[in-house]
Amino acid sequence: MSAREQILHATLRLIGEQGIGAVTNRAVARSAGVSLGSLTYHFPSQEDLLREALHAFVEQEIARITAYVTSLAESGIAPVQAADQVEKAVVEFAYGPEQIANLELHLHAARDPALRETSTRSIEAYDRLATAILKALDIPDAETHAPAIVAMLYGLALRRLATGDTTATGTADAFRLLLLGALPRP
């Protein structure tokens, strides 16, 4: 792992474990095992560091989820059964300090206009991914329904964090409910 990647990973871990306030240059450098000079060489400002940390996380998350969706689409699974697979994927992907950091960075972006563009790009990336999932499941008007899927999954992520639920209980039912509402009526 490069120094840059170590710094980004350490930043996400710190945010997830202790919050945005824990992200100081010294703390990140210490956690990443790099010199302070190396950190400031790669990231001249906190804004750059936070923006890149969110971007890196989203790119990794999208790559993981895309691979999962591709295998799901290739399996030919019906939309109603796909909901159970989505719940399983959430359990596999949705835990750890990086997930908390992702949500915290979005909240921080609501207060910091400099991060808002990155946060918006992140949400748009998830919307595109949800659109691809819905299209793979032959859901009509996938682009129209994708934001609801993303909002539901973010809301359920907050619920899991607040309740300590590590099973993603209810995700499949919620996903199924949205899918059934999007399916054409016979």
CSV table of C-alpha atoms in Angstrom, one decimal:
chain,number,residue,atom,x,y,z
A,1,MET,CA,0.0,0.0,0.0
A,2,SER,CA,1.4,3.4,-1.0
A,3,ALA,CA,1.9,6.2,1.6
A,4,ARG,CA,-1.1,8.1,0.0
A,5,GLU,CA,-3.3,5.0,0.4
A,6,GLN,CA,-2.1,4.5,4.0
A,7,ILE,CA,-3.0,8.1,4.8
A,8,LEU,CA,-6.5,7.8,3.3
A,9,HIS,CA,-7.2,4.6,5.1
A,10,ALA,CA,-6.0,6.0,8.4
A,11,THR,CA,-8.1,9.1,7.9
A,12,LEU,CA,-11.3,7.0,7.3
A,13,ARG,CA,-10.5,4.9,10.3
A,14,LEU,CA,-10.0,7.9,12.6
A,15,ILE,CA,-13.2,9.5,11.4
A,16,GLY,CA,-15.1,6.3,12.0
A,17,GLU,CA,-13.6,5.7,15.4
A,18,GLN,CA,-13.4,9.2,16.8
A,19,GLY,CA,-15.2,11.7,14.4
A,20,ILE,CA,-14.0,14.4,12.1
A,21,GLY,CA,-12.5,16.3,15.1
A,22,ALA,CA,-9.9,13.5,15.5
A,23,VAL,CA,-8.5,14.2,12.0
A,24,THR,CA,-5.4,16.3,12.7
A,25,ASN,CA,-2.3,16.0,10.6
A,26,ARG,CA,-0.3,14.5,13.5
A,27,ALA,CA,-3.0,12.0,14.3
A,28,VAL,CA,-3.4,10.9,10.7
A,29,ALA,CA,0.4,10.7,10.1
A,30,ARG,CA,0.9,8.6,13.3
A,31,SER,CA,-2.0,6.3,12.5
A,32,ALA,CA,-0.8,5.9,8.9
A,33,GLY,CA,2.8,5.3,9.9
A,34,VAL,CA,4.1,8.1,7.7
A,35,SER,CA,5.9,11.3,8.4
A,36,LEU,CA,4.1,14.6,8.8
A,37,GLY,CA,6.0,15.9,5.7
A,38,SER,CA,4.7,13.0,3.7
A,39,LEU,CA,1.1,13.7,4.7
A,40,THR,CA,1.3,17.4,3.8
A,41,TYR,CA,3.1,16.5,0.6
A,42,HIS,CA,0.1,14.4,-0.5
A,43,PHE,CA,-2.6,16.5,1.1
A,44,PRO,CA,-1.8,20.2,1.5
A,45,SER,CA,-5.1,20.9,3.3
A,46,GLN,CA,-7.6,19.2,5.6
A,47,GLU,CA,-10.2,19.8,2.9
A,48,ASP,CA,-8.1,17.9,0.4
A,49,LEU,CA,-7.6,15.1,2.8
A,50,LEU,CA,-11.3,14.8,3.7
A,51,ARG,CA,-12.5,15.1,0.1
A,52,GLU,CA,-10.0,12.4,-1.1
A,53,ALA,CA,-10.8,10.1,1.8
A,54,LEU,CA,-14.5,10.2,0.9
A,55,HIS,CA,-13.8,9.8,-2.8
A,56,ALA,CA,-11.5,6.8,-2.2
A,57,PHE,CA,-14.0,5.1,0.0
A,58,VAL,CA,-16.8,5.5,-2.5
A,59,GLU,CA,-14.7,4.2,-5.3
A,60,GLN,CA,-13.7,1.1,-3.4
A,61,GLU,CA,-17.3,0.6,-2.3
A,62,ILE,CA,-18.7,1.0,-5.8
A,63,ALA,CA,-16.1,-1.5,-7.1
A,64,ARG,CA,-17.1,-4.1,-4.5
A,65,ILE,CA,-20.8,-3.6,-5.0
A,66,THR,CA,-20.5,-3.6,-8.8
A,67,ALA,CA,-18.8,-6.9,-8.7
A,68,TYR,CA,-21.5,-8.3,-6.5
A,69,VAL,CA,-24.3,-6.8,-8.7
A,70,THR,CA,-22.7,-8.3,-11.8
A,71,SER,CA,-22.7,-11.8,-10.3
A,72,LEU,CA,-26.3,-11.2,-9.2
A,73,ALA,CA,-27.4,-10.1,-12.6
A,74,GLU,CA,-25.6,-13.0,-14.3
A,75,SER,CA,-27.4,-15.4,-12.0
A,76,GLY,CA,-30.7,-14.4,-13.5
A,77,ILE,CA,-32.3,-14.0,-10.1
A,78,ALA,CA,-35.8,-12.6,-9.9
A,79,PRO,CA,-36.2,-9.1,-8.4
A,80,VAL,CA,-38.1,-10.4,-5.4
A,81,GLN,CA,-35.3,-12.9,-4.5
A,82,ALA,CA,-32.7,-10.2,-5.3
A,83,ALA,CA,-33.8,-8.4,-2.1
A,84,ASP,CA,-32.5,-11.2,0.1
A,85,GLN,CA,-29.2,-11.0,-1.8
A,86,VAL,CA,-29.0,-7.3,-1.2
A,87,GLU,CA,-29.6,-7.8,2.5
A,88,LYS,CA,-26.8,-10.4,2.5
A,89,ALA,CA,-24.5,-7.9,0.7
A,90,VAL,CA,-25.3,-5.2,3.2
A,91,VAL,CA,-24.2,-7.5,6.1
A,92,GLU,CA,-21.0,-8.3,4.3
A,93,PHE,CA,-20.1,-4.7,3.3
A,94,ALA,CA,-21.7,-2.3,5.8
A,95,TYR,CA,-19.6,-2.4,9.0
A,96,GLY,CA,-16.5,-1.0,10.3
A,97,PRO,CA,-15.2,2.5,10.9
A,98,GLU,CA,-15.0,3.3,7.2
A,99,GLN,CA,-18.8,3.0,6.9
A,100,ILE,CA,-19.3,5.3,9.9
A,101,ALA,CA,-16.7,7.7,8.3
A,102,ASN,CA,-18.7,7.7,5.1
A,103,LEU,CA,-21.8,8.9,6.8
A,104,GLU,CA,-19.9,11.4,9.0
A,105,LEU,CA,-18.3,12.9,5.9
A,106,HIS,CA,-21.7,13.4,4.3
A,107,LEU,CA,-22.9,15.1,7.5
A,108,HIS,CA,-19.8,17.3,7.6
A,109,ALA,CA,-20.4,18.2,4.0
A,110,ALA,CA,-23.8,19.6,4.9
A,111,ARG,CA,-21.9,22.2,7.1
A,112,ASP,CA,-18.9,22.6,4.9
A,113,PRO,CA,-19.6,23.8,1.3
A,114,ALA,CA,-16.0,22.9,0.3
A,115,LEU,CA,-16.9,19.2,0.8
A,116,ARG,CA,-20.4,19.4,-0.5
A,117,GLU,CA,-19.4,18.7,-4.2
A,118,THR,CA,-17.6,15.6,-3.2
A,119,SER,CA,-20.5,14.4,-1.1
A,120,THR,CA,-22.9,15.1,-4.0
A,121,ARG,CA,-20.6,13.2,-6.4
A,122,SER,CA,-20.7,10.3,-4.0
A,123,ILE,CA,-24.5,10.2,-3.8
A,124,GLU,CA,-24.7,10.5,-7.6
A,125,ALA,CA,-22.3,7.5,-7.9
A,126,TYR,CA,-24.5,5.5,-5.6
A,127,ASP,CA,-27.6,6.6,-7.7
A,128,ARG,CA,-25.8,5.4,-10.9
A,129,LEU,CA,-25.0,2.1,-9.2
A,130,ALA,CA,-28.6,1.6,-8.0
A,131,THR,CA,-29.8,2.4,-11.5
A,132,ALA,CA,-27.5,-0.3,-12.9
A,133,ILE,CA,-28.8,-2.8,-10.3
A,134,LEU,CA,-32.5,-1.9,-11.1
A,135,LYS,CA,-31.8,-2.2,-14.9
A,136,ALA,CA,-30.1,-5.6,-14.3
A,137,LEU,CA,-33.3,-6.7,-12.6
A,138,ASP,CA,-35.4,-5.3,-15.5
A,139,ILE,CA,-37.1,-2.7,-13.4
A,140,PRO,CA,-38.6,0.0,-15.6
A,141,ASP,CA,-37.7,3.7,-15.1
A,142,ALA,CA,-34.6,2.6,-13.1
A,143,GLU,CA,-33.2,6.2,-13.1
A,144,THR,CA,-36.4,7.4,-11.4
A,145,HIS,CA,-36.4,4.8,-8.7
A,146,ALA,CA,-32.7,4.7,-7.9
A,147,PRO,CA,-32.6,7.7,-5.5
A,148,ALA,CA,-35.3,6.0,-3.4
A,149,ILE,CA,-33.2,2.9,-3.2
A,150,VAL,CA,-30.1,4.9,-2.2
A,151,ALA,CA,-32.0,6.9,0.4
A,152,MET,CA,-33.5,3.8,1.9
A,153,LEU,CA,-30.1,2.1,2.2
A,154,TYR,CA,-28.6,5.2,3.8
A,155,GLY,CA,-31.5,5.4,6.2
A,156,LEU,CA,-31.2,1.8,7.1
A,157,ALA,CA,-27.4,2.2,7.6
A,158,LEU,CA,-28.2,5.0,10.1
A,159,ARG,CA,-30.8,2.8,11.8
A,160,ARG,CA,-28.2,-0.1,12.1
A,161,LEU,CA,-25.7,2.2,13.7
A,162,ALA,CA,-28.2,3.7,16.1
A,163,THR,CA,-29.5,0.3,17.2
A,164,GLY,CA,-26.3,-1.7,17.0
A,165,ASP,CA,-28.0,-4.2,14.6
A,166,THR,CA,-25.3,-6.2,12.8
A,167,THR,CA,-27.8,-8.4,10.9
A,168,ALA,CA,-29.3,-5.8,8.5
A,169,THR,CA,-32.7,-7.0,9.6
A,170,GLY,CA,-35.5,-5.6,7.5
A,171,THR,CA,-33.2,-4.6,4.5
A,172,ALA,CA,-34.6,-7.3,2.3
A,173,ASP,CA,-38.2,-6.5,3.1
A,174,ALA,CA,-37.6,-2.7,2.5
A,175,PHE,CA,-35.8,-3.4,-0.8
A,176,ARG,CA,-38.6,-5.8,-1.8
A,177,LEU,CA,-41.3,-3.3,-1.0
A,178,LEU,CA,-39.6,-0.7,-3.2
A,179,LEU,CA,-39.0,-3.2,-6.0
A,180,LEU,CA,-42.6,-4.4,-6.0
A,181,GLY,CA,-43.8,-0.8,-6.2
A,182,ALA,CA,-41.5,-0.2,-9.2
A,183,LEU,CA,-42.6,-3.4,-11.1
A,184,PRO,CA,-45.2,-3.0,-13.8
A,185,ARG,CA,-48.6,-4.2,-12.9
A,186,PRO,CA,-49.8,-7.3,-14.9
